[in-house]
Amino acid sequence: MRFKQVYDYVWSQIERGERKAGEKLPSIRQVAAELGVNRLTVFKAYQHLKDDGKVDVKEKSGYFVASVNQPRLDSAFPDPISAPSAVSWKNKLSDIQRIPAVYQFSQAIIDPNLLPNLFLSDYVKQVFDIYPKLMGTYASAQGDEELREHLSRHMVRKHKFQLTASELLITSGAQQAIDLIARTFIRPMDAILVERPTYSAALDVFRAYGARFFAVDITPEGYDLEHVEQVMKQHRPRFFYMNPTFHNPTGYTVPPSQRKQLVELAERYRCLLIEDDAFNDMYYDQPPPPPLFSYDTEGWVVYIRSFCKYVAPGLRICAVMGRKPVIAPLVSAKSLADNGTPLVNQKIFLHYFESDRMQQHLKKLRIALQIRRDIMEEELRRAPGWEWLSLKGGLYLWIKLPDGFPVVAYFEESLRQNVSFIPGTICDPFDAIEDRIRLCFSLVNESQMREGVRRLVDIANRMQLESNLTNR
Amino acid sequence: MRFKQVYDYVWSQIERGERKAGEKLPSIRQVAAELGVNRLTVFKAYQHLKDDGKVDVKEKSGYFVASVNQPRLDSAFPDPISAPSAVSWKNKLSDIQRIPAVYQFSQAIIDPNLLPNLFLSDYVKQVFDIYPKLMGTYASAQGDEELREHLSRHMVRKHKFQLTASELLITSGAQQAIDLIARTFIRPMDAILVERPTYSAALDVFRAYGARFFAVDITPEGYDLEHVEQVMKQHRPRFFYMNPTFHNPTGYTVPPSQRKQLVELAERYRCLLIEDDAFNDMYYDQPPPPPLFSYDTEGWVVYIRSFCKYVAPGLRICAVMGRKPVIAPLVSAKSLADNGTPLVNQKIFLHYFESDRMQQHLKKLRIALQIRRDIMEEELRRAPGWEWLSLKGGLYLWIKLPDGFPVVAYFEESLRQNVSFIPGTICDPFDAIEDRIRLCFSLVNESQMREGVRRLVDIANRMQLESNLTNR
């Protein structure tokens, strides 16, 4: 049973007046038992009811029928569930990340204390001395030419890219790059190839533009290339959105041997590869293999390189690289989306990025993050039957839970105890991965890390115990 | 004959090999004579051929067949003209504004020399002292709470809005606000009501999301409200996108008496009013009437207030105000579009906006702009049969040209002489207003203004003379 049916079931009770405004709804556990469905399915239905304003959530006490006195406006815009043609811009990842929690393992953000803040502030002041009219000047839609020149030279030097400044577009973060690519290349019902699991907010964007998903599993060994070829051959996807380096959420890296082959497949089947590379510099062992874009000769790879995560998150600077026929329509889309990323942000970023300080910062940051990762792993060893691969880059651990682990109840209890994480299901294009969670170790400091992970482990141990008792 | 037919005519000649790569195409004048069509139609066809990479333009020498060695990629994404279902993100306004010109009357940008640059730089430095970790911190999708609190209080005080911080979303400029509203509320083939003429880049956004346009003329007296009601009643538009205060491109202001009635019509026909208000503080006579949003009680007005134009263009801060059922989906759309406007920009804006200096700046700026407007009008009086209304606010003059004035040839000759402006046709949802141009007086300084307008007038006089001789 899909969550939509549960949604309709609960909503019809409310609509028929069987459940009144303000009334407490049965718990997720009760509904799951009543309908004989997975609790995660009920959880999703309740979340949608909440998002649609039909149900309220009160912390620690459950779900309630929302007040019937909705503004008249509500009914003017058909509900996304009842009207499938309406555009539903739902961002499940950010919905979870917005839930306040002291021990934040859901947000892939680097602790601001690990960034060279004072140095950055000094830089900003210098930049305003260099460009006194910076605040009064608009940027072009494609981005500041000086920054594009600099970044293209940097990429040529570092990754041996074939690249000029005209093949580079500056966006406000990777999220905007993904959105611009989706709106430019997806038409409703187009096939799109994605990894399974993948970045949840990319799925939400593709879904909103009407994509049909085909997926290929990502494993520590990369993809099943035969499967990739079969999908490309049979379904002709418009593009393959991939995150082959320190992959989100798994941390896996696609091996060099597959990279060249993937570019060849892309050329053969005329399927763009959208290579999202946000963690390239965040390695703990050795630098990752060359990006797929460095193998591209025919223009079938688009390379998204965000600098938001670890350079200067507050500036939100990202670069999209690709050949002219791809970049040109993206520049037009960008000009309609926001007329160009603010020049202030681009100039500050440029001057910081080219400083020596930047490289020193990266070295220190890698060490600091590695220490946090080690602490997380150390504390997690007490968790009952949890498994994960120790990670060579990126900001997360992707944990396999024991079979049948009650992940929804676990998630709810963790939130109640002020700990948040990402349930694996939202990273799945088919909403079915229920035995995984993603824990991000970059935001909280070392002592919070120990306390937060201890809470997680304690809750898990207790639930495991209860579940064993019940099953006996 | 529509430009599409001219496009196909020229393209078929190229495809059949009758015109070879690199070959010069016949001039716009020749093709127009050959096919018996308006030159503007040919101009549009050539522009589309250029945008699609089929034709190259060389400054001062004309149009040429593009090289046939297109990258293979080109053919993989169906051309927007041959495949009507492809998403075409074309921004006609920015295409024109990107053409380099010394005498820039096309861009609605305020001369950076009129902004308090040194003061702004000092402010930035102070802000970084207040928030040393600003560069390392992400904003929420809805926008910084401190800024939203401040802006909502400001709007309550200034315009007597009923408003709280939760009913306000921060976007990166009005352009992004328009894009988010379009993607949230337009489904393909939805009816949308717009003014005629209106802001070209809004039309381009609505078009890309598949809107069907209905239009109501804007005049110095406002709209024909019976016509508005008839369209709302008969076609049930999703929204009415309007710019009722110092309207772009005409400069007209909808009178107070119509504002209340429009809000009532919106409620009656459940049609959102999207009130774009970018020039509210840019008045030269007296402050404009209250925004429509101040009459809203039922939630049918969405208010877009950009501060890009005259406060701090480099920061690109805009606020969208509306009731919860409208703001909530816009926040989700924003989170998928770019995860939120950078915090750096919001904090700098906030501290500048609330300073006393800001009000002083506005006063001075109004005087400086008024002087430029007066110079433009003074120089324009020599133009042959040009008519315009002297403007009480905003940054443009909307000029009526004499009947039959050869506007396309005039536009091309002006560009050749380094003067740019906006042809009225791109401000028209139906591409038919051919006797108007928009001249913006905010960007160039006073001596450039005189020289630029003199060139415009001289070209017009010469062409008028030639045309009289020919017609004799």
mmCIF file of C-alpha atoms in Angstrom, chain A residues 71-78 83 85-87 89-91 94 98 109-110 112-113 115 117 120-121 124-125 128-129 132-138 172 175-176 179 183-187 199 201 204-205 209 238 267 270 272 298-300 308-309 312-316 325-326 329 331-333 335-340 342-345 348, chain B residues 71-78 83 85-87 89-91 94 98 109-110 112-113 115 117 120-121 124-125 128-129 132-138 172 175-176 179 183-187 199 201 204-205 209 238 267 270 272 298-300 308-309 312-316 325-326 329 331-333 335-340 342-345 348:
data_model
loop_
_atom_site.group_PDB
_atom_site.id
_atom_site.type_symbol
_atom_site.label_atom_id
_atom_site.label_comp_id
_atom_site.label_asym_id
_atom_site.label_seq_id
_atom_site.Cartn_x
_atom_site.Cartn_y
_atom_site.Cartn_z
ATOM 1 C CA PRO A 71 -8.182 30.777 4.776
ATOM 2 C CA ARG A 72 -10.381 30.592 1.680
ATOM 3 C CA LEU A 73 -7.244 30.777 -0.409
ATOM 4 C CA ASP A 74 -6.295 27.219 0.435
ATOM 5 C CA SER A 75 -8.929 25.781 -1.798
ATOM 6 C CA ALA A 76 -8.038 28.043 -4.703
ATOM 7 C CA PHE A 77 -4.801 26.212 -5.310
ATOM 8 C CA PRO A 78 -5.530 22.577 -5.776
ATOM 9 C CA ALA A 83 -4.454 17.486 -8.320
ATOM 10 C CA SER A 85 -0.935 18.317 -12.481
ATOM 11 C CA ALA A 86 -0.142 20.983 -9.892
ATOM 12 C CA VAL A 87 3.496 21.775 -9.394
ATOM 13 C CA TRP A 89 7.806 22.010 -4.806
ATOM 14 C CA LYS A 90 8.377 19.841 -1.807
ATOM 15 C CA ASN A 91 11.864 19.577 -0.353
ATOM 16 C CA SER A 94 15.063 20.558 4.112
ATOM 17 C CA ARG A 98 14.484 22.368 9.636
ATOM 18 C CA ILE A 109 27.126 21.765 6.951
ATOM 19 C CA ILE A 110 30.599 22.368 8.276
ATOM 20 C CA PRO A 112 31.425 27.529 11.315
ATOM 21 C CA ASN A 113 34.097 27.273 14.028
ATOM 22 C CA LEU A 115 36.280 28.087 9.062
ATOM 23 C CA ASN A 117 36.368 33.507 10.134
ATOM 24 C CA LEU A 120 37.644 35.956 6.020
ATOM 25 C CA SER A 121 36.350 39.176 7.540
ATOM 26 C CA VAL A 124 36.024 41.142 2.802
ATOM 27 C CA LYS A 125 37.286 44.515 3.946
ATOM 28 C CA PHE A 128 35.708 46.514 -0.668
ATOM 29 C CA ASP A 129 38.818 48.672 -0.728
ATOM 30 C CA PRO A 132 34.642 50.574 -3.848
ATOM 31 C CA LYS A 133 31.607 50.472 -6.160
ATOM 32 C CA LEU A 134 31.001 46.760 -5.697
ATOM 33 C CA MET A 135 27.704 47.258 -3.930
ATOM 34 C CA GLY A 136 26.302 49.309 -6.757
ATOM 35 C CA THR A 137 27.216 46.957 -9.567
ATOM 36 C CA TYR A 138 25.233 44.152 -11.114
ATOM 37 C CA SER A 172 24.189 30.316 -6.264
ATOM 38 C CA GLN A 175 21.180 23.425 -5.679
ATOM 39 C CA GLN A 176 20.620 26.208 -8.201
ATOM 40 C CA ASP A 179 17.493 23.355 -10.728
ATOM 41 C CA ARG A 183 14.357 23.166 -15.977
ATOM 42 C CA THR A 184 16.420 23.344 -19.156
ATOM 43 C CA PHE A 185 16.662 19.669 -20.021
ATOM 44 C CA ILE A 186 13.638 17.942 -18.470
ATOM 45 C CA ARG A 187 10.290 17.965 -20.160
ATOM 46 C CA TYR A 199 20.784 13.436 -3.117
ATOM 47 C CA ALA A 201 16.749 17.526 -3.005
ATOM 48 C CA ASP A 204 12.600 16.558 -5.508
ATOM 49 C CA VAL A 205 13.630 19.024 -8.224
ATOM 50 C CA TYR A 209 9.663 19.090 -13.452
ATOM 51 C CA ARG A 238 17.895 12.928 -20.985
ATOM 52 C CA GLU A 267 28.530 9.700 -26.063
ATOM 53 C CA ARG A 270 23.670 10.784 -26.288
ATOM 54 C CA LEU A 272 24.326 13.927 -20.688
ATOM 55 C CA GLU A 298 32.384 15.396 -27.191
ATOM 56 C CA GLY A 299 30.502 17.616 -24.769
ATOM 57 C CA TRP A 300 28.404 15.045 -22.930
ATOM 58 C CA CYS A 308 29.684 26.130 -0.660
ATOM 59 C CA LYS A 309 30.466 23.306 1.669
ATOM 60 C CA ALA A 312 32.836 29.943 2.220
ATOM 61 C CA PRO A 313 29.320 28.595 2.819
ATOM 62 C CA GLY A 314 27.890 32.054 3.418
ATOM 63 C CA LEU A 315 28.746 33.142 -0.127
ATOM 64 C CA ARG A 316 27.098 30.208 -1.944
ATOM 65 C CA PRO A 325 25.449 24.129 -26.427
ATOM 66 C CA VAL A 326 24.796 23.227 -22.786
ATOM 67 C CA PRO A 329 20.701 27.712 -22.523
ATOM 68 C CA VAL A 331 22.851 31.111 -18.944
ATOM 69 C CA SER A 332 19.453 32.109 -20.358
ATOM 70 C CA ALA A 333 17.702 30.073 -17.682
ATOM 71 C CA SER A 335 19.054 35.178 -16.325
ATOM 72 C CA LEU A 336 15.337 34.454 -15.958
ATOM 73 C CA ALA A 337 15.816 32.722 -12.601
ATOM 74 C CA ASP A 338 17.586 35.554 -10.806
ATOM 75 C CA ASN A 339 19.489 37.807 -13.246
ATOM 76 C CA GLY A 340 22.853 36.519 -12.006
ATOM 77 C CA PRO A 342 25.393 38.899 -6.781
ATOM 78 C CA LEU A 343 28.750 40.389 -7.715
ATOM 79 C CA VAL A 344 29.659 41.031 -4.068
ATOM 80 C CA ASN A 345 29.693 37.297 -3.381
ATOM 81 C CA ILE A 348 34.852 38.113 -2.177
ATOM 82 C CA PRO B 71 29.038 20.045 -32.081
ATOM 83 C CA ARG B 72 26.987 16.849 -32.217
ATOM 84 C CA LEU B 73 25.342 17.888 -29.004
ATOM 85 C CA ASP B 74 23.315 20.567 -30.710
ATOM 86 C CA SER B 75 21.061 18.083 -32.362
ATOM 87 C CA ALA B 76 20.533 16.090 -29.193
ATOM 88 C CA PHE B 77 18.399 18.794 -27.652
ATOM 89 C CA PRO B 78 15.593 19.580 -30.002
ATOM 90 C CA ALA B 83 10.101 21.143 -30.911
ATOM 91 C CA SER B 85 7.446 21.051 -26.090
ATOM 92 C CA ALA B 86 11.060 21.909 -25.254
ATOM 93 C CA VAL B 87 11.551 24.407 -22.495
ATOM 94 C CA TRP B 89 14.424 29.938 -21.427
ATOM 95 C CA LYS B 90 14.891 32.928 -23.618
ATOM 96 C CA ASN B 91 15.335 36.335 -22.006
ATOM 97 C CA SER B 94 18.780 40.655 -21.282
ATOM 98 C CA ARG B 98 23.971 42.531 -23.223
ATOM 99 C CA ILE B 109 20.276 50.285 -13.542
ATOM 100 C CA ILE B 110 21.225 53.240 -11.410
ATOM 101 C CA PRO B 112 26.930 53.284 -9.368
ATOM 102 C CA ASN B 113 28.327 56.795 -8.886
ATOM 103 C CA LEU B 115 25.204 55.251 -4.631
ATOM 104 C CA ASN B 117 29.805 53.582 -2.061
ATOM 105 C CA LEU B 120 28.538 51.129 2.091
ATOM 106 C CA SER B 121 32.039 49.682 2.270
ATOM 107 C CA VAL B 124 30.198 45.979 5.318
ATOM 108 C CA LYS B 125 33.237 46.059 7.546
ATOM 109 C CA PHE B 128 31.632 41.513 9.670
ATOM 110 C CA ASP B 129 32.779 42.766 13.059
ATOM 111 C CA PRO B 132 32.433 37.233 12.632
ATOM 112 C CA LYS B 133 31.097 33.839 11.539
ATOM 113 C CA LEU B 134 28.837 35.258 8.853
ATOM 114 C CA MET B 135 30.797 33.696 6.016
ATOM 115 C CA GLY B 136 30.439 30.253 7.487
ATOM 116 C CA THR B 137 26.727 30.332 8.088
ATOM 117 C CA TYR B 138 23.853 29.277 5.874
ATOM 118 C CA SER B 172 17.505 37.190 -4.754
ATOM 119 C CA GLN B 175 13.339 38.342 -10.951
ATOM 120 C CA GLN B 176 13.633 35.348 -8.640
ATOM 121 C CA ASP B 179 10.200 32.943 -11.240
ATOM 122 C CA ARG B 183 6.752 27.881 -11.118
ATOM 123 C CA THR B 184 4.463 27.512 -8.131
ATOM 124 C CA PHE B 185 1.224 28.774 -9.618
ATOM 125 C CA ILE B 186 1.397 28.235 -13.380
ATOM 126 C CA ARG B 187 0.616 24.912 -14.922
ATOM 127 C CA TYR B 199 8.055 43.795 -17.969
ATOM 128 C CA ALA B 201 11.483 39.221 -18.533
ATOM 129 C CA ASP B 204 9.526 35.294 -20.807
ATOM 130 C CA VAL B 205 9.287 33.456 -17.471
ATOM 131 C CA TYR B 209 6.139 27.716 -17.801
ATOM 132 C CA ARG B 238 -4.381 32.023 -12.074
ATOM 133 C CA GLU B 267 -11.400 38.163 -4.139
ATOM 134 C CA ARG B 270 -10.245 34.121 -6.823
ATOM 135 C CA LEU B 272 -4.186 36.342 -7.173
ATOM 136 C CA GLU B 298 -8.539 37.832 2.242
ATOM 137 C CA GLY B 299 -5.079 36.874 1.039
ATOM 138 C CA TRP B 300 -5.400 37.511 -2.682
ATOM 139 C CA CYS B 308 17.809 45.992 -5.850
ATOM 140 C CA LYS B 309 17.323 49.059 -7.932
ATOM 141 C CA ALA B 312 22.166 48.222 -2.868
ATOM 142 C CA PRO B 313 22.009 46.622 -6.314
ATOM 143 C CA GLY B 314 25.046 44.443 -5.661
ATOM 144 C CA LEU B 315 23.263 42.620 -2.838
ATOM 145 C CA ARG B 316 20.116 41.713 -4.779
ATOM 146 C CA PRO B 325 -1.031 29.549 1.902
ATOM 147 C CA VAL B 326 0.928 31.496 -0.719
ATOM 148 C CA PRO B 329 4.764 26.802 -1.178
ATOM 149 C CA VAL B 331 9.420 28.862 0.555
ATOM 150 C CA SER B 332 9.542 25.240 -0.594
ATOM 151 C CA ALA B 333 10.131 26.341 -4.164
ATOM 152 C CA SER B 335 14.559 25.872 -1.004
ATOM 153 C CA LEU B 336 14.715 23.731 -4.152
ATOM 154 C CA ALA B 337 15.746 26.676 -6.321
ATOM 155 C CA ASP B 338 18.816 27.708 -4.343
ATOM 156 C CA ASN B 339 18.524 26.754 -0.665
ATOM 157 C CA GLY B 340 18.082 30.366 0.382
ATOM 158 C CA PRO B 342 23.120 34.068 1.068
ATOM 159 C CA LEU B 343 23.153 35.302 4.664
ATOM 160 C CA VAL B 344 26.041 37.690 4.001
ATOM 161 C CA ASN B 345 23.865 39.697 1.618
ATOM 162 C CA ILE B 348 24.714 43.687 5.103
#
